[in-house]
PDB file of C-alpha atoms in Angstrom:
ATOM      1  CA  UNK A   1      89.294  27.044 164.361  1.00 72.00           C
ATOM      2  CA  UNK A   2      91.173  24.828 161.838  1.00 76.00           C
ATOM      3  CA  UNK A   3      91.519  27.179 159.536  1.00 79.00           C
ATOM      4  CA  UNK A   4      93.125  29.280 162.071  1.00 76.00           C
ATOM      5  CA  UNK A   5      94.949  26.816 162.912  1.00 72.00           C
ATOM      6  CA  UNK A   6      96.537  26.186 159.214  1.00 77.00           C
ATOM      7  CA  UNK A   7      97.339  30.123 158.732  1.00 75.00           C
ATOM      8  CA  UNK A   8      99.415  29.728 161.973  1.00 71.00           C
ATOM      9  CA  UNK A   9     100.532  26.627 161.065  1.00 74.00           C
ATOM     10  CA  UNK A  10     101.906  28.110 157.155  1.00 74.00           C
ATOM     11  CA  UNK A  11     103.134  31.567 158.746  1.00 72.00           C
ATOM     12  CA  UNK A  12     104.898  29.937 161.578  1.00 69.00           C
ATOM     13  CA  UNK A  13     106.831  27.244 158.258  1.00 75.00           C
ATOM     14  CA  UNK A  14     107.200  30.562 156.685  1.00 72.00           C
ATOM     15  CA  UNK A  15     109.624  32.147 159.049  1.00 64.00           C
ATOM     16  CA  UNK A  16     110.991  28.707 159.309  1.00 71.00           C
ATOM     17  CA  UNK A  17     112.280  28.217 155.696  1.00 70.00           C
ATOM     18  CA  UNK A  18     113.438  31.783 156.014  1.00 65.00           C
ATOM     19  CA  UNK A  19     115.529  30.882 158.830  1.00 66.00           C
ATOM     20  CA  UNK A  20     116.486  27.720 157.670  1.00 69.00           C
ATOM     21  CA  UNK A  21     117.586  29.426 154.035  1.00 69.00           C
ATOM     22  CA  UNK A  22     118.756  32.830 154.909  1.00 68.00           C
ATOM     23  CA  UNK A  23     116.272  34.358 152.689  1.00 69.00           C
ATOM     24  CA  UNK A  24     113.230  36.308 152.940  1.00 70.00           C
ATOM     25  CA  UNK A  25     111.895  35.620 149.319  1.00 71.00           C
ATOM     26  CA  UNK A  26     111.321  31.302 148.329  1.00 69.00           C
ATOM     27  CA  UNK A  27     109.559  31.438 146.143  1.00 69.00           C
ATOM     28  CA  UNK A  28     108.239  34.415 143.970  1.00 71.00           C
ATOM     29  CA  UNK A  29     104.883  34.460 145.612  1.00 71.00           C
ATOM     30  CA  UNK A  30     106.495  35.615 148.689  1.00 68.00           C
ATOM     31  CA  UNK A  31     107.160  38.694 146.900  1.00 71.00           C
ATOM     32  CA  UNK A  32     106.612  38.944 143.453  1.00 81.00           C
ATOM     33  CA  UNK A  33     108.264  42.375 142.870  1.00 82.00           C
ATOM     34  CA  UNK A  34     111.340  41.186 144.852  1.00 77.00           C
ATOM     35  CA  UNK A  35     111.308  38.007 143.297  1.00 78.00           C
ATOM     36  CA  UNK A  36     111.173  39.799 140.208  1.00 83.00           C
ATOM     37  CA  UNK A  37     114.111  42.238 140.972  1.00 82.00           C
ATOM     38  CA  UNK A  38     116.368  39.400 142.044  1.00 80.00           C
ATOM     39  CA  UNK A  39     115.746  36.901 138.729  1.00 83.00           C
ATOM     40  CA  UNK A  40     116.862  40.106 136.804  1.00 87.00           C
ATOM     41  CA  UNK A  41     120.415  40.687 139.070  1.00 86.00           C
ATOM     42  CA  UNK A  42     121.143  37.387 139.124  1.00 85.00           C
ATOM     43  CA  UNK A  43     120.588  37.745 134.753  1.00 90.00           C
ATOM     44  CA  UNK A  44     122.695  40.218 134.719  1.00 90.00           C
ATOM     45  CA  UNK A  45     125.374  39.192 137.295  1.00 91.00           C
ATOM     46  CA  UNK A  46     125.833  35.431 134.732  1.00 93.00           C
ATOM     47  CA  UNK A  47     126.170  38.138 132.056  1.00 93.00           C
ATOM     48  CA  UNK A  48     128.733  39.846 133.700  1.00 92.00           C
ATOM     49  CA  UNK A  49     130.496  36.686 134.793  1.00 93.00           C
ATOM     50  CA  UNK A  50     130.464  35.417 131.291  1.00 94.00           C
ATOM     51  CA  UNK A  51     132.454  38.984 129.887  1.00 95.00           C
ATOM     52  CA  UNK A  52     134.884  38.636 131.955  1.00 95.00           C
ATOM     53  CA  UNK A  53     134.969  34.908 130.916  1.00 95.00           C
ATOM     54  CA  UNK A  54     135.593  36.233 127.502  1.00 94.00           C
ATOM     55  CA  UNK A  55     138.246  38.247 128.552  1.00 95.00           C
ATOM     56  CA  UNK A  56     140.293  36.484 130.987  1.00 93.00           C
ATOM     57  CA  UNK A  57     140.377  34.115 127.846  1.00 92.00           C
ATOM     58  CA  UNK A  58     140.986  37.122 125.037  1.00 93.00           C
ATOM     59  CA  UNK A  59     143.650  38.505 127.158  1.00 92.00           C
ATOM     60  CA  UNK A  60     145.608  34.754 127.443  1.00 93.00           C
ATOM     61  CA  UNK A  61     146.047  35.076 123.686  1.00 93.00           C
ATOM     62  CA  UNK A  62     146.772  38.598 123.875  1.00 94.00           C
ATOM     63  CA  UNK A  63     149.512  37.858 126.471  1.00 95.00           C
ATOM     64  CA  UNK A  64     150.851  35.472 124.265  1.00 95.00           C
ATOM     65  CA  UNK A  65     150.962  37.638 121.020  1.00 95.00           C
ATOM     66  CA  UNK A  66     152.430  40.286 122.826  1.00 95.00           C
ATOM     67  CA  UNK A  67     155.493  38.009 124.287  1.00 95.00           C
ATOM     68  CA  UNK A  68     155.547  36.468 120.706  1.00 95.00           C
ATOM     69  CA  UNK A  69     155.917  40.583 119.414  1.00 96.00           C
ATOM     70  CA  UNK A  70     158.080  41.764 121.740  1.00 96.00           C
ATOM     71  CA  UNK A  71     160.882  38.700 120.934  1.00 96.00           C
ATOM     72  CA  UNK A  72     160.196  39.993 117.398  1.00 96.00           C
ATOM     73  CA  UNK A  73     161.423  43.328 117.998  1.00 96.00           C
ATOM     74  CA  UNK A  74     164.106  41.595 119.990  1.00 96.00           C
ATOM     75  CA  UNK A  75     165.014  39.783 116.891  1.00 96.00           C
ATOM     76  CA  UNK A  76     165.352  42.656 114.316  1.00 96.00           C
ATOM     77  CA  UNK A  77     167.464  44.882 116.564  1.00 95.00           C
ATOM     78  CA  UNK A  78     170.019  42.672 116.757  1.00 95.00           C
ATOM     79  CA  UNK A  79     169.911  41.695 113.227  1.00 95.00           C
ATOM     80  CA  UNK A  80     170.396  45.945 113.006  1.00 94.00           C
ATOM     81  CA  UNK A  81     173.422  45.096 114.828  1.00 92.00           C
ATOM     82  CA  UNK A  82     174.853  42.732 112.508  1.00 91.00           C
ATOM     83  CA  UNK A  83     173.275  44.741 109.430  1.00 90.00           C
ATOM     84  CA  UNK A  84     175.570  47.927 110.730  1.00 88.00           C
ATOM     85  CA  UNK A  85     178.222  45.499 112.103  1.00 87.00           C
ATOM     86  CA  UNK A  86     178.044  44.051 107.910  1.00 85.00           C
ATOM     87  CA  UNK A  87     178.189  47.181 106.706  1.00 81.00           C
ATOM     88  CA  UNK A  88     181.271  48.583 107.932  1.00 77.00           C
ATOM     89  CA  UNK A  89     183.521  48.431 105.197  1.00 66.00           C
ATOM     90  CA  UNK A  90     186.908  47.134 107.724  1.00 65.00           C
ATOM     91  CA  UNK A  91     185.134  43.567 107.960  1.00 60.00           C
ATOM     92  CA  UNK A  92     186.894  41.075 106.235  1.00 62.00           C
ATOM     93  CA  UNK A  93     184.686  38.887 103.573  1.00 66.00           C
ATOM     94  CA  UNK A  94     185.463  36.076 106.368  1.00 67.00           C
ATOM     95  CA  UNK A  95     183.338  38.299 109.128  1.00 83.00           C
ATOM     96  CA  UNK A  96     180.073  38.297 107.087  1.00 85.00           C
ATOM     97  CA  UNK A  97     179.821  34.965 106.341  1.00 85.00           C
ATOM     98  CA  UNK A  98     179.966  34.701 109.830  1.00 88.00           C
ATOM     99  CA  UNK A  99     177.046  37.408 110.419  1.00 90.00           C
ATOM    100  CA  UNK A 100     175.188  35.528 107.542  1.00 92.00           C
ATOM    101  CA  UNK A 101     175.285  32.372 110.200  1.00 93.00           C
ATOM    102  CA  UNK A 102     173.742  34.301 112.551  1.00 94.00           C
ATOM    103  CA  UNK A 103     170.906  35.989 110.353  1.00 94.00           C
ATOM    104  CA  UNK A 104     170.053  32.566 109.356  1.00 95.00           C
ATOM    105  CA  UNK A 105     169.389  30.954 112.638  1.00 96.00           C
ATOM    106  CA  UNK A 106     167.822  34.472 113.375  1.00 96.00           C
ATOM    107  CA  UNK A 107     165.373  33.548 110.340  1.00 96.00           C
ATOM    108  CA  UNK A 108     164.721  29.993 111.402  1.00 96.00           C
ATOM    109  CA  UNK A 109     163.405  31.818 115.183  1.00 96.00           C
ATOM    110  CA  UNK A 110     161.759  34.154 113.847  1.00 96.00           C
ATOM    111  CA  UNK A 111     160.042  31.671 111.893  1.00 96.00           C
ATOM    112  CA  UNK A 112     159.204  30.012 114.709  1.00 95.00           C
ATOM    113  CA  UNK A 113     157.557  32.841 116.370  1.00 94.00           C
ATOM    114  CA  UNK A 114     155.153  33.588 113.698  1.00 95.00           C
ATOM    115  CA  UNK A 115     153.931  30.368 114.212  1.00 95.00           C
ATOM    116  CA  UNK A 116     153.469  30.421 117.401  1.00 94.00           C
ATOM    117  CA  UNK A 117     150.926  28.733 119.311  1.00 93.00           C
ATOM    118  CA  UNK A 118     148.656  29.804 122.149  1.00 89.00           C
ATOM    119  CA  UNK A 119     146.318  26.619 123.727  1.00 88.00           C
ATOM    120  CA  UNK A 120     146.711  25.252 120.287  1.00 89.00           C
ATOM    121  CA  UNK A 121     145.811  28.174 118.134  1.00 93.00           C
ATOM    122  CA  UNK A 122     148.449  29.853 115.906  1.00 95.00           C
ATOM    123  CA  UNK A 123     148.392  33.481 116.865  1.00 95.00           C
ATOM    124  CA  UNK A 124     149.346  35.097 113.675  1.00 95.00           C
ATOM    125  CA  UNK A 125     146.978  33.280 111.289  1.00 95.00           C
ATOM    126  CA  UNK A 126     143.958  34.807 111.267  1.00 93.00           C
ATOM    127  CA  UNK A 127     140.756  33.320 112.073  1.00 94.00           C
ATOM    128  CA  UNK A 128     142.405  30.182 110.998  1.00 94.00           C
ATOM    129  CA  UNK A 129     143.672  29.105 114.146  1.00 93.00           C
ATOM    130  CA  UNK A 130     144.219  25.755 113.389  1.00 94.00           C
ATOM    131  CA  UNK A 131     146.298  25.368 110.064  1.00 93.00           C
ATOM    132  CA  UNK A 132     150.029  26.340 110.239  1.00 95.00           C
ATOM    133  CA  UNK A 133     149.939  29.822 108.853  1.00 95.00           C
ATOM    134  CA  UNK A 134     153.780  30.419 107.650  1.00 96.00           C
ATOM    135  CA  UNK A 135     155.475  27.589 105.303  1.00 96.00           C
ATOM    136  CA  UNK A 136     158.582  27.420 104.393  1.00 95.00           C
ATOM    137  CA  UNK A 137     160.214  26.076 100.616  1.00 95.00           C
ATOM    138  CA  UNK A 138     163.773  25.305 101.899  1.00 94.00           C
ATOM    139  CA  UNK A 139     166.862  24.662  99.490  1.00 93.00           C
ATOM    140  CA  UNK A 140     169.235  21.414  98.990  1.00 93.00           C
ATOM    141  CA  UNK A 141     171.107  22.631 102.294  1.00 90.00           C
ATOM    142  CA  UNK A 142     167.728  23.107 104.268  1.00 92.00           C
ATOM    143  CA  UNK A 143     168.224  26.921 104.437  1.00 94.00           C
ATOM    144  CA  UNK A 144     164.637  28.869 104.103  1.00 94.00           C
ATOM    145  CA  UNK A 145     164.644  30.197 100.597  1.00 94.00           C
ATOM    146  CA  UNK A 146     160.667  31.492  99.943  1.00 95.00           C
ATOM    147  CA  UNK A 147     157.998  31.648 103.096  1.00 95.00           C
ATOM    148  CA  UNK A 148     154.583  31.686 101.693  1.00 96.00           C
ATOM    149  CA  UNK A 149     151.573  33.025 104.053  1.00 95.00           C
ATOM    150  CA  UNK A 150     148.693  30.170 104.417  1.00 94.00           C
ATOM    151  CA  UNK A 151     146.467  32.561 106.785  1.00 92.00           C
ATOM    152  CA  UNK A 152     144.144  34.965 105.992  1.00 93.00           C
ATOM    153  CA  UNK A 153     143.993  38.802 107.173  1.00 93.00           C
ATOM    154  CA  UNK A 154     140.362  38.139 109.220  1.00 94.00           C
ATOM    155  CA  UNK A 155     139.607  39.237 112.161  1.00 94.00           C
ATOM    156  CA  UNK A 156     139.029  37.586 115.463  1.00 94.00           C
ATOM    157  CA  UNK A 157     136.450  39.358 117.855  1.00 95.00           C
ATOM    158  CA  UNK A 158     135.271  38.906 121.533  1.00 95.00           C
ATOM    159  CA  UNK A 159     132.519  40.450 123.150  1.00 94.00           C
ATOM    160  CA  UNK A 160     133.697  41.813 126.555  1.00 93.00           C
ATOM    161  CA  UNK A 161     130.251  44.065 127.311  1.00 92.00           C
ATOM    162  CA  UNK A 162     126.971  44.398 125.793  1.00 89.00           C
ATOM    163  CA  UNK A 163     127.276  45.003 122.011  1.00 89.00           C
ATOM    164  CA  UNK A 164     130.899  45.797 122.729  1.00 92.00           C
ATOM    165  CA  UNK A 165     133.164  43.570 121.083  1.00 94.00           C
ATOM    166  CA  UNK A 166     137.172  43.490 120.733  1.00 95.00           C
ATOM    167  CA  UNK A 167     139.824  42.661 117.978  1.00 95.00           C
ATOM    168  CA  UNK A 168     142.123  40.434 119.608  1.00 94.00           C
ATOM    169  CA  UNK A 169     144.389  38.813 117.454  1.00 94.00           C
ATOM    170  CA  UNK A 170     147.079  40.433 114.562  1.00 94.00           C
ATOM    171  CA  UNK A 171     147.202  38.945 111.274  1.00 94.00           C
ATOM    172  CA  UNK A 172     150.434  37.034 109.775  1.00 94.00           C
ATOM    173  CA  UNK A 173     150.082  39.754 106.882  1.00 93.00           C
ATOM    174  CA  UNK A 174     149.738  42.760 108.917  1.00 93.00           C
ATOM    175  CA  UNK A 175     152.684  41.947 111.270  1.00 94.00           C
ATOM    176  CA  UNK A 176     155.296  39.768 108.795  1.00 95.00           C
ATOM    177  CA  UNK A 177     153.984  40.624 105.378  1.00 89.00           C
ATOM    178  CA  UNK A 178     153.785  43.728 103.617  1.00 83.00           C
ATOM    179  CA  UNK A 179     150.082  45.157 102.525  1.00 83.00           C
ATOM    180  CA  UNK A 180     151.541  49.249 102.483  1.00 83.00           C
ATOM    181  CA  UNK A 181     154.181  50.587 100.663  1.00 80.00           C
ATOM    182  CA  UNK A 182     155.643  51.547 104.145  1.00 84.00           C
ATOM    183  CA  UNK A 183     155.812  48.225 105.038  1.00 89.00           C
ATOM    184  CA  UNK A 184     158.211  44.972 104.866  1.00 94.00           C
ATOM    185  CA  UNK A 185     158.253  41.821 104.332  1.00 95.00           C
ATOM    186  CA  UNK A 186     159.802  40.346 107.037  1.00 95.00           C
ATOM    187  CA  UNK A 187     161.111  36.944 105.721  1.00 96.00           C
ATOM    188  CA  UNK A 188     162.018  38.566 102.121  1.00 95.00           C
ATOM    189  CA  UNK A 189     163.925  41.061 104.057  1.00 94.00           C
ATOM    190  CA  UNK A 190     165.991  38.588 106.436  1.00 95.00           C
ATOM    191  CA  UNK A 191     166.656  35.988 103.312  1.00 95.00           C
ATOM    192  CA  UNK A 192     168.068  38.493 101.108  1.00 95.00           C
ATOM    193  CA  UNK A 193     170.333  39.929 104.093  1.00 94.00           C
ATOM    194  CA  UNK A 194     171.276  36.951 104.250  1.00 93.00           C
ATOM    195  CA  UNK A 195     172.140  36.396 100.513  1.00 93.00           C
ATOM    196  CA  UNK A 196     173.810  39.854 100.155  1.00 91.00           C
ATOM    197  CA  UNK A 197     176.026  38.773 103.021  1.00 90.00           C
ATOM    198  CA  UNK A 198     177.000  35.540 101.471  1.00 88.00           C
ATOM    199  CA  UNK A 199     177.421  36.961  98.231  1.00 88.00           C
ATOM    200  CA  UNK A 200     179.193  40.164 100.232  1.00 83.00           C
ATOM    201  CA  UNK A 201     176.959  42.615  98.472  1.00 84.00           C
ATOM    202  CA  UNK A 202     178.274  45.124 100.771  1.00 80.00           C
ATOM    203  CA  UNK A 203     176.153  48.060  98.335  1.00 82.00           C
ATOM    204  CA  UNK A 204     173.073  46.326  98.596  1.00 86.00           C
ATOM    205  CA  UNK A 205     173.458  46.354 102.736  1.00 86.00           C
ATOM    206  CA  UNK A 206     172.203  50.272 103.040  1.00 85.00           C
ATOM    207  CA  UNK A 207     168.525  49.294 101.236  1.00 87.00           C
ATOM    208  CA  UNK A 208     168.651  46.173 104.040  1.00 89.00           C
ATOM    209  CA  UNK A 209     169.270  48.541 106.941  1.00 90.00           C
ATOM    210  CA  UNK A 210     166.559  50.024 106.011  1.00 92.00           C
ATOM    211  CA  UNK A 211     163.999  48.439 105.747  1.00 93.00           C
ATOM    212  CA  UNK A 212     165.234  46.335 109.074  1.00 94.00           C
ATOM    213  CA  UNK A 213     163.883  49.766 110.134  1.00 94.00           C
ATOM    214  CA  UNK A 214     160.828  49.440 108.478  1.00 94.00           C
ATOM    215  CA  UNK A 215     159.941  46.417 109.964  1.00 94.00           C
ATOM    216  CA  UNK A 216     161.235  46.897 113.391  1.00 95.00           C
ATOM    217  CA  UNK A 217     158.080  50.384 113.461  1.00 94.00           C
ATOM    218  CA  UNK A 218     155.936  48.085 111.990  1.00 94.00           C
ATOM    219  CA  UNK A 219     156.185  45.492 114.602  1.00 95.00           C
ATOM    220  CA  UNK A 220     155.741  48.039 117.336  1.00 95.00           C
ATOM    221  CA  UNK A 221     153.340  49.499 115.937  1.00 94.00           C
ATOM    222  CA  UNK A 222     151.749  45.788 115.965  1.00 95.00           C
ATOM    223  CA  UNK A 223     152.327  45.677 119.607  1.00 96.00           C
ATOM    224  CA  UNK A 224     150.822  49.004 120.280  1.00 96.00           C
ATOM    225  CA  UNK A 225     147.585  47.991 118.822  1.00 95.00           C
ATOM    226  CA  UNK A 226     147.917  44.842 121.443  1.00 95.00           C
ATOM    227  CA  UNK A 227     148.731  47.050 124.334  1.00 94.00           C
ATOM    228  CA  UNK A 228     145.960  49.553 123.910  1.00 95.00           C
ATOM    229  CA  UNK A 229     143.553  46.458 123.690  1.00 95.00           C
ATOM    230  CA  UNK A 230     145.044  44.532 126.596  1.00 95.00           C
ATOM    231  CA  UNK A 231     144.308  48.143 128.559  1.00 95.00           C
ATOM    232  CA  UNK A 232     141.007  48.054 127.684  1.00 94.00           C
ATOM    233  CA  UNK A 233     140.115  44.555 128.384  1.00 95.00           C
ATOM    234  CA  UNK A 234     141.404  45.365 131.973  1.00 94.00           C
ATOM    235  CA  UNK A 235     139.152  48.417 132.316  1.00 95.00           C
ATOM    236  CA  UNK A 236     136.230  46.139 131.456  1.00 94.00           C
ATOM    237  CA  UNK A 237     137.519  43.325 133.579  1.00 94.00           C
ATOM    238  CA  UNK A 238     137.366  45.978 136.537  1.00 94.00           C
ATOM    239  CA  UNK A 239     134.297  48.174 135.740  1.00 94.00           C
ATOM    240  CA  UNK A 240     132.026  44.520 135.095  1.00 94.00           C
ATOM    241  CA  UNK A 241     133.167  43.158 138.252  1.00 93.00           C
ATOM    242  CA  UNK A 242     132.778  46.075 140.515  1.00 93.00           C
ATOM    243  CA  UNK A 243     129.315  45.356 138.729  1.00 92.00           C
ATOM    244  CA  UNK A 244     128.726  42.294 139.866  1.00 90.00           C
ATOM    245  CA  UNK A 245     129.408  43.121 143.409  1.00 91.00           C
ATOM    246  CA  UNK A 246     126.629  46.147 143.294  1.00 89.00           C
ATOM    247  CA  UNK A 247     124.433  43.706 141.458  1.00 87.00           C
ATOM    248  CA  UNK A 248     124.593  40.827 144.913  1.00 85.00           C
ATOM    249  CA  UNK A 249     123.670  43.744 147.021  1.00 85.00           C
ATOM    250  CA  UNK A 250     120.900  44.307 144.892  1.00 80.00           C
ATOM    251  CA  UNK A 251     120.085  40.867 145.012  1.00 81.00           C
ATOM    252  CA  UNK A 252     120.872  40.381 148.797  1.00 75.00           C
ATOM    253  CA  UNK A 253     118.784  43.841 150.140  1.00 70.00           C
ATOM    254  CA  UNK A 254     115.594  42.517 147.620  1.00 71.00           C
ATOM    255  CA  UNK A 255     115.623  38.793 148.873  1.00 72.00           C
ATOM    256  CA  UNK A 256     117.447  38.159 152.321  1.00 65.00           C
ATOM    257  CA  UNK A 257     116.159  37.799 155.610  1.00 65.00           C
ATOM    258  CA  UNK A 258     117.224  40.028 158.241  1.00 60.00           C
ATOM    259  CA  UNK A 259     117.892  36.683 160.808  1.00 64.00           C
ATOM    260  CA  UNK A 260     117.446  39.484 163.642  1.00 68.00           C
ATOM    261  CA  UNK A 261     113.841  40.103 162.412  1.00 67.00           C
ATOM    262  CA  UNK A 262     113.167  36.963 161.651  1.00 65.00           C
ATOM    263  CA  UNK A 263     113.923  35.235 164.633  1.00 69.00           C
ATOM    264  CA  UNK A 264     111.935  37.989 166.704  1.00 69.00           C
ATOM    265  CA  UNK A 265     109.221  37.098 164.553  1.00 69.00           C
ATOM    266  CA  UNK A 266     109.389  33.198 164.714  1.00 65.00           C
ATOM    267  CA  UNK A 267     108.901  33.735 168.803  1.00 70.00           C
ATOM    268  CA  UNK A 268     106.296  35.604 168.384  1.00 73.00           C
ATOM    269  CA  UNK A 269     104.362  33.441 166.110  1.00 69.00           C
ATOM    270  CA  UNK A 270     105.455  30.577 168.096  1.00 74.00           C
ATOM    271  CA  UNK A 271     103.604  32.270 171.238  1.00 71.00           C
ATOM    272  CA  UNK A 272     100.613  32.502 168.714  1.00 71.00           C
ATOM    273  CA  UNK A 273     100.127  29.461 167.637  1.00 68.00           C
ATOM    274  CA  UNK A 274     100.839  27.892 171.043  1.00 74.00           C
ATOM    275  CA  UNK A 275      97.886  30.441 172.036  1.00 72.00           C
ATOM    276  CA  UNK A 276      95.988  29.553 168.920  1.00 71.00           C
ATOM    277  CA  UNK A 277      95.865  25.442 170.421  1.00 70.00           C
ATOM    278  CA  UNK A 278      95.382  26.351 173.712  1.00 73.00           C
ATOM    279  CA  UNK A 279      91.770  28.500 172.359  1.00 68.00           C
ATOM    280  CA  UNK A 280      91.019  25.532 170.472  1.00 67.00           C
ATOM    281  CA  UNK A 281      91.214  22.989 172.718  1.00 67.00           C
ATOM    282  CA  UNK A 282      88.830  25.435 175.131  1.00 67.00           C
ATOM    283  CA  UNK A 283      86.591  25.148 171.963  1.00 66.00           C
ATOM    284  CA  UNK A 284      86.500  21.441 171.643  1.00 64.00           C
ATOM    285  CA  UNK A 285      86.314  20.518 175.047  1.00 63.00           C
ATOM    286  CA  UNK A 286      82.754  19.768 175.626  1.00 62.00           C
ATOM    287  CA  UNK A 287      81.529  16.319 174.261  1.00 63.00           C
ATOM    288  CA  UNK A 288      78.443  14.527 173.069  1.00 62.00           C
ATOM    289  CA  UNK A 289      78.048  13.581 176.763  1.00 60.00           C
ATOM    290  CA  UNK A 290      77.719  17.318 178.220  1.00 61.00           C
ATOM    291  CA  UNK A 291      74.941  17.636 175.364  1.00 61.00           C
ATOM    292  CA  UNK A 292      73.148  14.275 176.230  1.00 64.00           C
ATOM    293  CA  UNK A 293      73.158  15.454 180.503  1.00 58.00           C
TER     294      UNK A 293
END
C-alpha cells in the first residue's frame, strides 16, 4: 500500500513540477531523448548568439571605416576641384598661394581621418590597432613634410558562422600608400601638390591631377570592399536570427509542457491519489484488538 502511495505521489509531484516550470522535461530522466535534443538546440543557439555579437562588433568597426573612407573621397574630390582651378592659366600667382593654403588644411584633415579611432582602436593600423598608424614630420613652420606608416599590412578576421571568417579592416598601406604601380601615396601626392602651388610650378600640376584621379579610384575600391563585406554581415545576421527562432521552436517542442494536457492529467492524478488513500485506509483499518477478539 505504501509503495503504491509513493508511486502515486511521485507521479503527482512530476505533474505539479511540469505545471510550475512549464516544461515537460525537467531532468534528463524525464525523457532522455528530448533532453538531449534540448541541450543540442540550446548549444547551437548560444553559438549563433555569439556569432551575432561578433557581427555586431565587426559591423560597428566597418561602419566607422566606411564613414572615414567616404569622408576621404569627399576630400579628394575637393582637391581635384582645386587642382583644376589652379591649372587654369587665368589664375594669378596669389590665387595659387591661396589654393595651396586650402590644400594644406585638407592634408591635415586627411591625416586625421587616417588616424581615426573606433572603440579605442585605430581603423587603418592593420593588426596594430592600439598604436597610432600615421606619424607626421613637420618643418619649422609647422607644415607636414612627411608622413610615415607605423602600422602593418595584416588583416583582421572575425568568425561570423561555423568555420566562416571575414576580413573587416582596410590597412593604411592599402588605402593611403602605394602598393602597386597603379596606386599612389596620398600623403606624398598632397605634399607635392601643395609645394607645387607654393612654387608656382604649373607644369607639375598635370601630373598631380592624374595622381588625384588615381587616389580617388584607390579609395573607392576600398569603399566597395567594405560595402560588400557589410552586405554579407547583414545577410548572415538575418540567417542566424532566423535559425535561432527555429531552434527555439525546436527546443520548445522537445521539452515544453502542454498546459491543458498537464492540468487534465493533474486532476486525474489527484483523483487517483485520493482513491489510493481511501483504499489504503480501508486496508489498514483492522487493529491488533480486532485479531485478539
